[in-house]
Amino acid sequence: KRVVFENVEVVDAGAKGKTIGKAPDGRVIFLNNAVPGDVVDVQTTKKRKAYFEGTAINYHTLSDKRTEPQCEHFGVCGGCKWQHMGYEHQLFYKQKEVENNLTRIGHLQLPS
């Protein structure tokens, strides 16, 4: 059964171009078409024990991290996941993901 969550704030970006919001029950929602800072209505596409996957279907507030994608095929071909996010913000979230993987999966202690 697909559920719609309203006024979900997108709070972070994760792996593979997904962004992260929180459902009213506290579970994580992985979104494929939003930017951190957006406030959206979400149509769920998958429900798991610990999380949902979904798509933003209505944008109440657009993030200041948003930009116009440069490629006319953005969103269709799947090659570039974050072209709708400013480049400096892409770099921030990509670095954060690498550091998270090194510490969480690799059990490495990174210098401060």
JSON list of C-alpha atoms in Angstrom, two decimals:
[
{"chain": "A", "resi": 1, "resn": "LYS", "atom": "CA", "xyz": [0.00, 0.00, 0.00]},
{"chain": "A", "resi": 2, "resn": "ARG", "atom": "CA", "xyz": [1.44, 3.37, -1.01]},
{"chain": "A", "resi": 3, "resn": "VAL", "atom": "CA", "xyz": [1.29, 6.14, 1.54]},
{"chain": "A", "resi": 4, "resn": "VAL", "atom": "CA", "xyz": [1.58, 9.92, 1.08]},
{"chain": "A", "resi": 5, "resn": "PHE", "atom": "CA", "xyz": [3.44, 11.92, 3.73]},
{"chain": "A", "resi": 6, "resn": "GLU", "atom": "CA", "xyz": [2.88, 15.68, 3.65]},
{"chain": "A", "resi": 7, "resn": "ASN", "atom": "CA", "xyz": [5.32, 18.50, 4.45]},
{"chain": "A", "resi": 8, "resn": "VAL", "atom": "CA", "xyz": [8.40, 16.32, 4.84]},
{"chain": "A", "resi": 9, "resn": "GLU", "atom": "CA", "xyz": [11.62, 18.31, 5.26]},
{"chain": "A", "resi": 10, "resn": "VAL", "atom": "CA", "xyz": [14.55, 16.85, 3.35]},
{"chain": "A", "resi": 11, "resn": "VAL", "atom": "CA", "xyz": [17.37, 16.95, 5.89]},
{"chain": "A", "resi": 12, "resn": "ASP", "atom": "CA", "xyz": [20.39, 15.22, 4.31]},
{"chain": "A", "resi": 13, "resn": "ALA", "atom": "CA", "xyz": [21.81, 13.49, 1.26]},
{"chain": "A", "resi": 14, "resn": "GLY", "atom": "CA", "xyz": [22.87, 9.86, 1.21]},
{"chain": "A", "resi": 15, "resn": "ALA", "atom": "CA", "xyz": [24.43, 7.33, -1.11]},
{"chain": "A", "resi": 16, "resn": "LYS", "atom": "CA", "xyz": [23.65, 6.95, -4.81]},
{"chain": "A", "resi": 17, "resn": "GLY", "atom": "CA", "xyz": [22.04, 10.36, -5.17]},
{"chain": "A", "resi": 18, "resn": "LYS", "atom": "CA", "xyz": [19.27, 9.72, -2.65]},
{"chain": "A", "resi": 19, "resn": "THR", "atom": "CA", "xyz": [18.20, 12.36, -0.18]},
{"chain": "A", "resi": 20, "resn": "ILE", "atom": "CA", "xyz": [16.80, 11.76, 3.29]},
{"chain": "A", "resi": 21, "resn": "GLY", "atom": "CA", "xyz": [13.66, 12.87, 5.06]},
{"chain": "A", "resi": 22, "resn": "LYS", "atom": "CA", "xyz": [11.84, 11.57, 8.14]},
{"chain": "A", "resi": 23, "resn": "ALA", "atom": "CA", "xyz": [8.37, 10.03, 8.24]},
{"chain": "A", "resi": 24, "resn": "PRO", "atom": "CA", "xyz": [6.03, 11.07, 11.06]},
{"chain": "A", "resi": 25, "resn": "ASP", "atom": "CA", "xyz": [6.81, 7.78, 12.86]},
{"chain": "A", "resi": 26, "resn": "GLY", "atom": "CA", "xyz": [10.55, 8.58, 12.76]},
{"chain": "A", "resi": 27, "resn": "ARG", "atom": "CA", "xyz": [11.51, 6.18, 9.99]},
{"chain": "A", "resi": 28, "resn": "VAL", "atom": "CA", "xyz": [13.86, 7.40, 7.29]},
{"chain": "A", "resi": 29, "resn": "ILE", "atom": "CA", "xyz": [12.50, 8.15, 3.81]},
{"chain": "A", "resi": 30, "resn": "PHE", "atom": "CA", "xyz": [14.96, 7.85, 0.91]},
{"chain": "A", "resi": 31, "resn": "LEU", "atom": "CA", "xyz": [13.99, 10.18, -1.95]},
{"chain": "A", "resi": 32, "resn": "ASN", "atom": "CA", "xyz": [15.32, 10.25, -5.49]},
{"chain": "A", "resi": 33, "resn": "ASN", "atom": "CA", "xyz": [14.19, 13.68, -6.67]},
{"chain": "A", "resi": 34, "resn": "ALA", "atom": "CA", "xyz": [14.70, 16.18, -3.86]},
{"chain": "A", "resi": 35, "resn": "VAL", "atom": "CA", "xyz": [17.46, 18.38, -2.45]},
{"chain": "A", "resi": 36, "resn": "PRO", "atom": "CA", "xyz": [18.33, 18.92, 1.25]},
{"chain": "A", "resi": 37, "resn": "GLY", "atom": "CA", "xyz": [16.27, 21.89, 2.40]},
{"chain": "A", "resi": 38, "resn": "ASP", "atom": "CA", "xyz": [13.23, 21.10, 0.24]},
{"chain": "A", "resi": 39, "resn": "VAL", "atom": "CA", "xyz": [9.86, 20.65, 1.96]},
{"chain": "A", "resi": 40, "resn": "VAL", "atom": "CA", "xyz": [7.84, 18.12, -0.02]},
{"chain": "A", "resi": 41, "resn": "ASP", "atom": "CA", "xyz": [4.90, 15.74, -0.09]},
{"chain": "A", "resi": 42, "resn": "VAL", "atom": "CA", "xyz": [6.17, 12.19, -0.56]},
{"chain": "A", "resi": 43, "resn": "GLN", "atom": "CA", "xyz": [4.51, 9.26, -2.34]},
{"chain": "A", "resi": 44, "resn": "THR", "atom": "CA", "xyz": [6.07, 6.07, -0.96]},
{"chain": "A", "resi": 45, "resn": "THR", "atom": "CA", "xyz": [7.21, 3.44, -3.45]},
{"chain": "A", "resi": 46, "resn": "LYS", "atom": "CA", "xyz": [8.63, 0.85, -1.02]},
{"chain": "A", "resi": 47, "resn": "LYS", "atom": "CA", "xyz": [8.04, 0.16, 2.65]},
{"chain": "A", "resi": 48, "resn": "ARG", "atom": "CA", "xyz": [10.59, -1.71, 4.73]},
{"chain": "A", "resi": 49, "resn": "LYS", "atom": "CA", "xyz": [10.80, -2.40, 8.43]},
{"chain": "A", "resi": 50, "resn": "ALA", "atom": "CA", "xyz": [13.21, 0.47, 9.12]},
{"chain": "A", "resi": 51, "resn": "TYR", "atom": "CA", "xyz": [12.68, 2.85, 6.19]},
{"chain": "A", "resi": 52, "resn": "PHE", "atom": "CA", "xyz": [10.61, 3.95, 3.20]},
{"chain": "A", "resi": 53, "resn": "GLU", "atom": "CA", "xyz": [11.60, 4.80, -0.36]},
{"chain": "A", "resi": 54, "resn": "GLY", "atom": "CA", "xyz": [9.62, 7.45, -2.14]},
{"chain": "A", "resi": 55, "resn": "THR", "atom": "CA", "xyz": [9.28, 10.24, -4.66]},
{"chain": "A", "resi": 56, "resn": "ALA", "atom": "CA", "xyz": [8.53, 13.89, -4.03]},
{"chain": "A", "resi": 57, "resn": "ILE", "atom": "CA", "xyz": [5.19, 14.64, -5.68]},
{"chain": "A", "resi": 58, "resn": "ASN", "atom": "CA", "xyz": [4.65, 18.23, -4.51]},
{"chain": "A", "resi": 59, "resn": "TYR", "atom": "CA", "xyz": [7.19, 20.88, -3.52]},
{"chain": "A", "resi": 60, "resn": "HIS", "atom": "CA", "xyz": [6.07, 23.32, -0.81]},
{"chain": "A", "resi": 61, "resn": "THR", "atom": "CA", "xyz": [9.49, 24.98, -0.36]},
{"chain": "A", "resi": 62, "resn": "LEU", "atom": "CA", "xyz": [12.47, 24.72, -2.69]},
{"chain": "A", "resi": 63, "resn": "SER", "atom": "CA", "xyz": [15.90, 24.55, -1.13]},
{"chain": "A", "resi": 64, "resn": "ASP", "atom": "CA", "xyz": [18.43, 27.34, -1.58]},
{"chain": "A", "resi": 65, "resn": "LYS", "atom": "CA", "xyz": [20.85, 24.52, -2.51]},
{"chain": "A", "resi": 66, "resn": "ARG", "atom": "CA", "xyz": [18.90, 23.94, -5.74]},
{"chain": "A", "resi": 67, "resn": "THR", "atom": "CA", "xyz": [20.12, 24.96, -9.17]},
{"chain": "A", "resi": 68, "resn": "GLU", "atom": "CA", "xyz": [18.92, 24.48, -12.73]},
{"chain": "A", "resi": 69, "resn": "PRO", "atom": "CA", "xyz": [20.39, 21.24, -14.20]},
{"chain": "A", "resi": 70, "resn": "GLN", "atom": "CA", "xyz": [22.75, 21.97, -17.09]},
{"chain": "A", "resi": 71, "resn": "CYS", "atom": "CA", "xyz": [21.96, 18.81, -19.03]},
{"chain": "A", "resi": 72, "resn": "GLU", "atom": "CA", "xyz": [18.67, 18.60, -20.90]},
{"chain": "A", "resi": 73, "resn": "HIS", "atom": "CA", "xyz": [18.59, 14.83, -20.19]},
{"chain": "A", "resi": 74, "resn": "PHE", "atom": "CA", "xyz": [18.84, 15.21, -16.40]},
{"chain": "A", "resi": 75, "resn": "GLY", "atom": "CA", "xyz": [16.29, 13.00, -14.68]},
{"chain": "A", "resi": 76, "resn": "VAL", "atom": "CA", "xyz": [15.87, 10.78, -17.73]},
{"chain": "A", "resi": 77, "resn": "CYS", "atom": "CA", "xyz": [19.20, 9.07, -18.44]},
{"chain": "A", "resi": 78, "resn": "GLY", "atom": "CA", "xyz": [20.24, 8.55, -14.80]},
{"chain": "A", "resi": 79, "resn": "GLY", "atom": "CA", "xyz": [23.91, 9.42, -15.34]},
{"chain": "A", "resi": 80, "resn": "CYS", "atom": "CA", "xyz": [24.02, 12.45, -13.05]},
{"chain": "A", "resi": 81, "resn": "LYS", "atom": "CA", "xyz": [22.08, 12.19, -9.81]},
{"chain": "A", "resi": 82, "resn": "TRP", "atom": "CA", "xyz": [22.68, 15.63, -8.30]},
{"chain": "A", "resi": 83, "resn": "GLN", "atom": "CA", "xyz": [22.73, 18.14, -11.16]},
{"chain": "A", "resi": 84, "resn": "HIS", "atom": "CA", "xyz": [19.78, 19.91, -9.55]},
{"chain": "A", "resi": 85, "resn": "MET", "atom": "CA", "xyz": [22.02, 20.71, -6.52]},
{"chain": "A", "resi": 86, "resn": "GLY", "atom": "CA", "xyz": [24.67, 23.43, -6.61]},
{"chain": "A", "resi": 87, "resn": "TYR", "atom": "CA", "xyz": [28.19, 22.08, -7.21]},
{"chain": "A", "resi": 88, "resn": "GLU", "atom": "CA", "xyz": [29.59, 23.31, -3.87]},
{"chain": "A", "resi": 89, "resn": "HIS", "atom": "CA", "xyz": [26.77, 21.44, -2.08]},
{"chain": "A", "resi": 90, "resn": "GLN", "atom": "CA", "xyz": [27.40, 18.31, -4.17]},
{"chain": "A", "resi": 91, "resn": "LEU", "atom": "CA", "xyz": [31.04, 18.37, -3.04]},
{"chain": "A", "resi": 92, "resn": "PHE", "atom": "CA", "xyz": [30.02, 18.78, 0.61]},
{"chain": "A", "resi": 93, "resn": "TYR", "atom": "CA", "xyz": [27.65, 15.79, 0.57]},
{"chain": "A", "resi": 94, "resn": "LYS", "atom": "CA", "xyz": [30.02, 13.60, -1.46]},
{"chain": "A", "resi": 95, "resn": "GLN", "atom": "CA", "xyz": [32.88, 14.27, 0.98]},
{"chain": "A", "resi": 96, "resn": "LYS", "atom": "CA", "xyz": [30.56, 13.56, 3.90]},
{"chain": "A", "resi": 97, "resn": "GLU", "atom": "CA", "xyz": [29.60, 10.21, 2.33]},
{"chain": "A", "resi": 98, "resn": "VAL", "atom": "CA", "xyz": [33.23, 9.20, 1.80]},
{"chain": "A", "resi": 99, "resn": "GLU", "atom": "CA", "xyz": [34.16, 10.12, 5.38]},
{"chain": "A", "resi": 100, "resn": "ASN", "atom": "CA", "xyz": [31.13, 8.24, 6.71]},
{"chain": "A", "resi": 101, "resn": "ASN", "atom": "CA", "xyz": [32.05, 5.11, 4.71]},
{"chain": "A", "resi": 102, "resn": "LEU", "atom": "CA", "xyz": [35.67, 5.21, 5.86]},
{"chain": "A", "resi": 103, "resn": "THR", "atom": "CA", "xyz": [34.72, 5.49, 9.53]},
{"chain": "A", "resi": 104, "resn": "ARG", "atom": "CA", "xyz": [31.59, 3.30, 9.59]},
{"chain": "A", "resi": 105, "resn": "ILE", "atom": "CA", "xyz": [32.56, 0.54, 7.14]},
{"chain": "A", "resi": 106, "resn": "GLY", "atom": "CA", "xyz": [36.35, 0.82, 7.13]},
{"chain": "A", "resi": 107, "resn": "HIS", "atom": "CA", "xyz": [36.63, 1.47, 10.89]},
{"chain": "A", "resi": 108, "resn": "LEU", "atom": "CA", "xyz": [39.25, 4.13, 10.20]},
{"chain": "A", "resi": 109, "resn": "GLN", "atom": "CA", "xyz": [40.01, 7.01, 12.52]},
{"chain": "A", "resi": 110, "resn": "LEU", "atom": "CA", "xyz": [40.16, 10.17, 10.42]},
{"chain": "A", "resi": 111, "resn": "PRO", "atom": "CA", "xyz": [42.22, 13.20, 11.46]},
{"chain": "A", "resi": 112, "resn": "SER", "atom": "CA", "xyz": [40.14, 16.09, 12.80]}
]
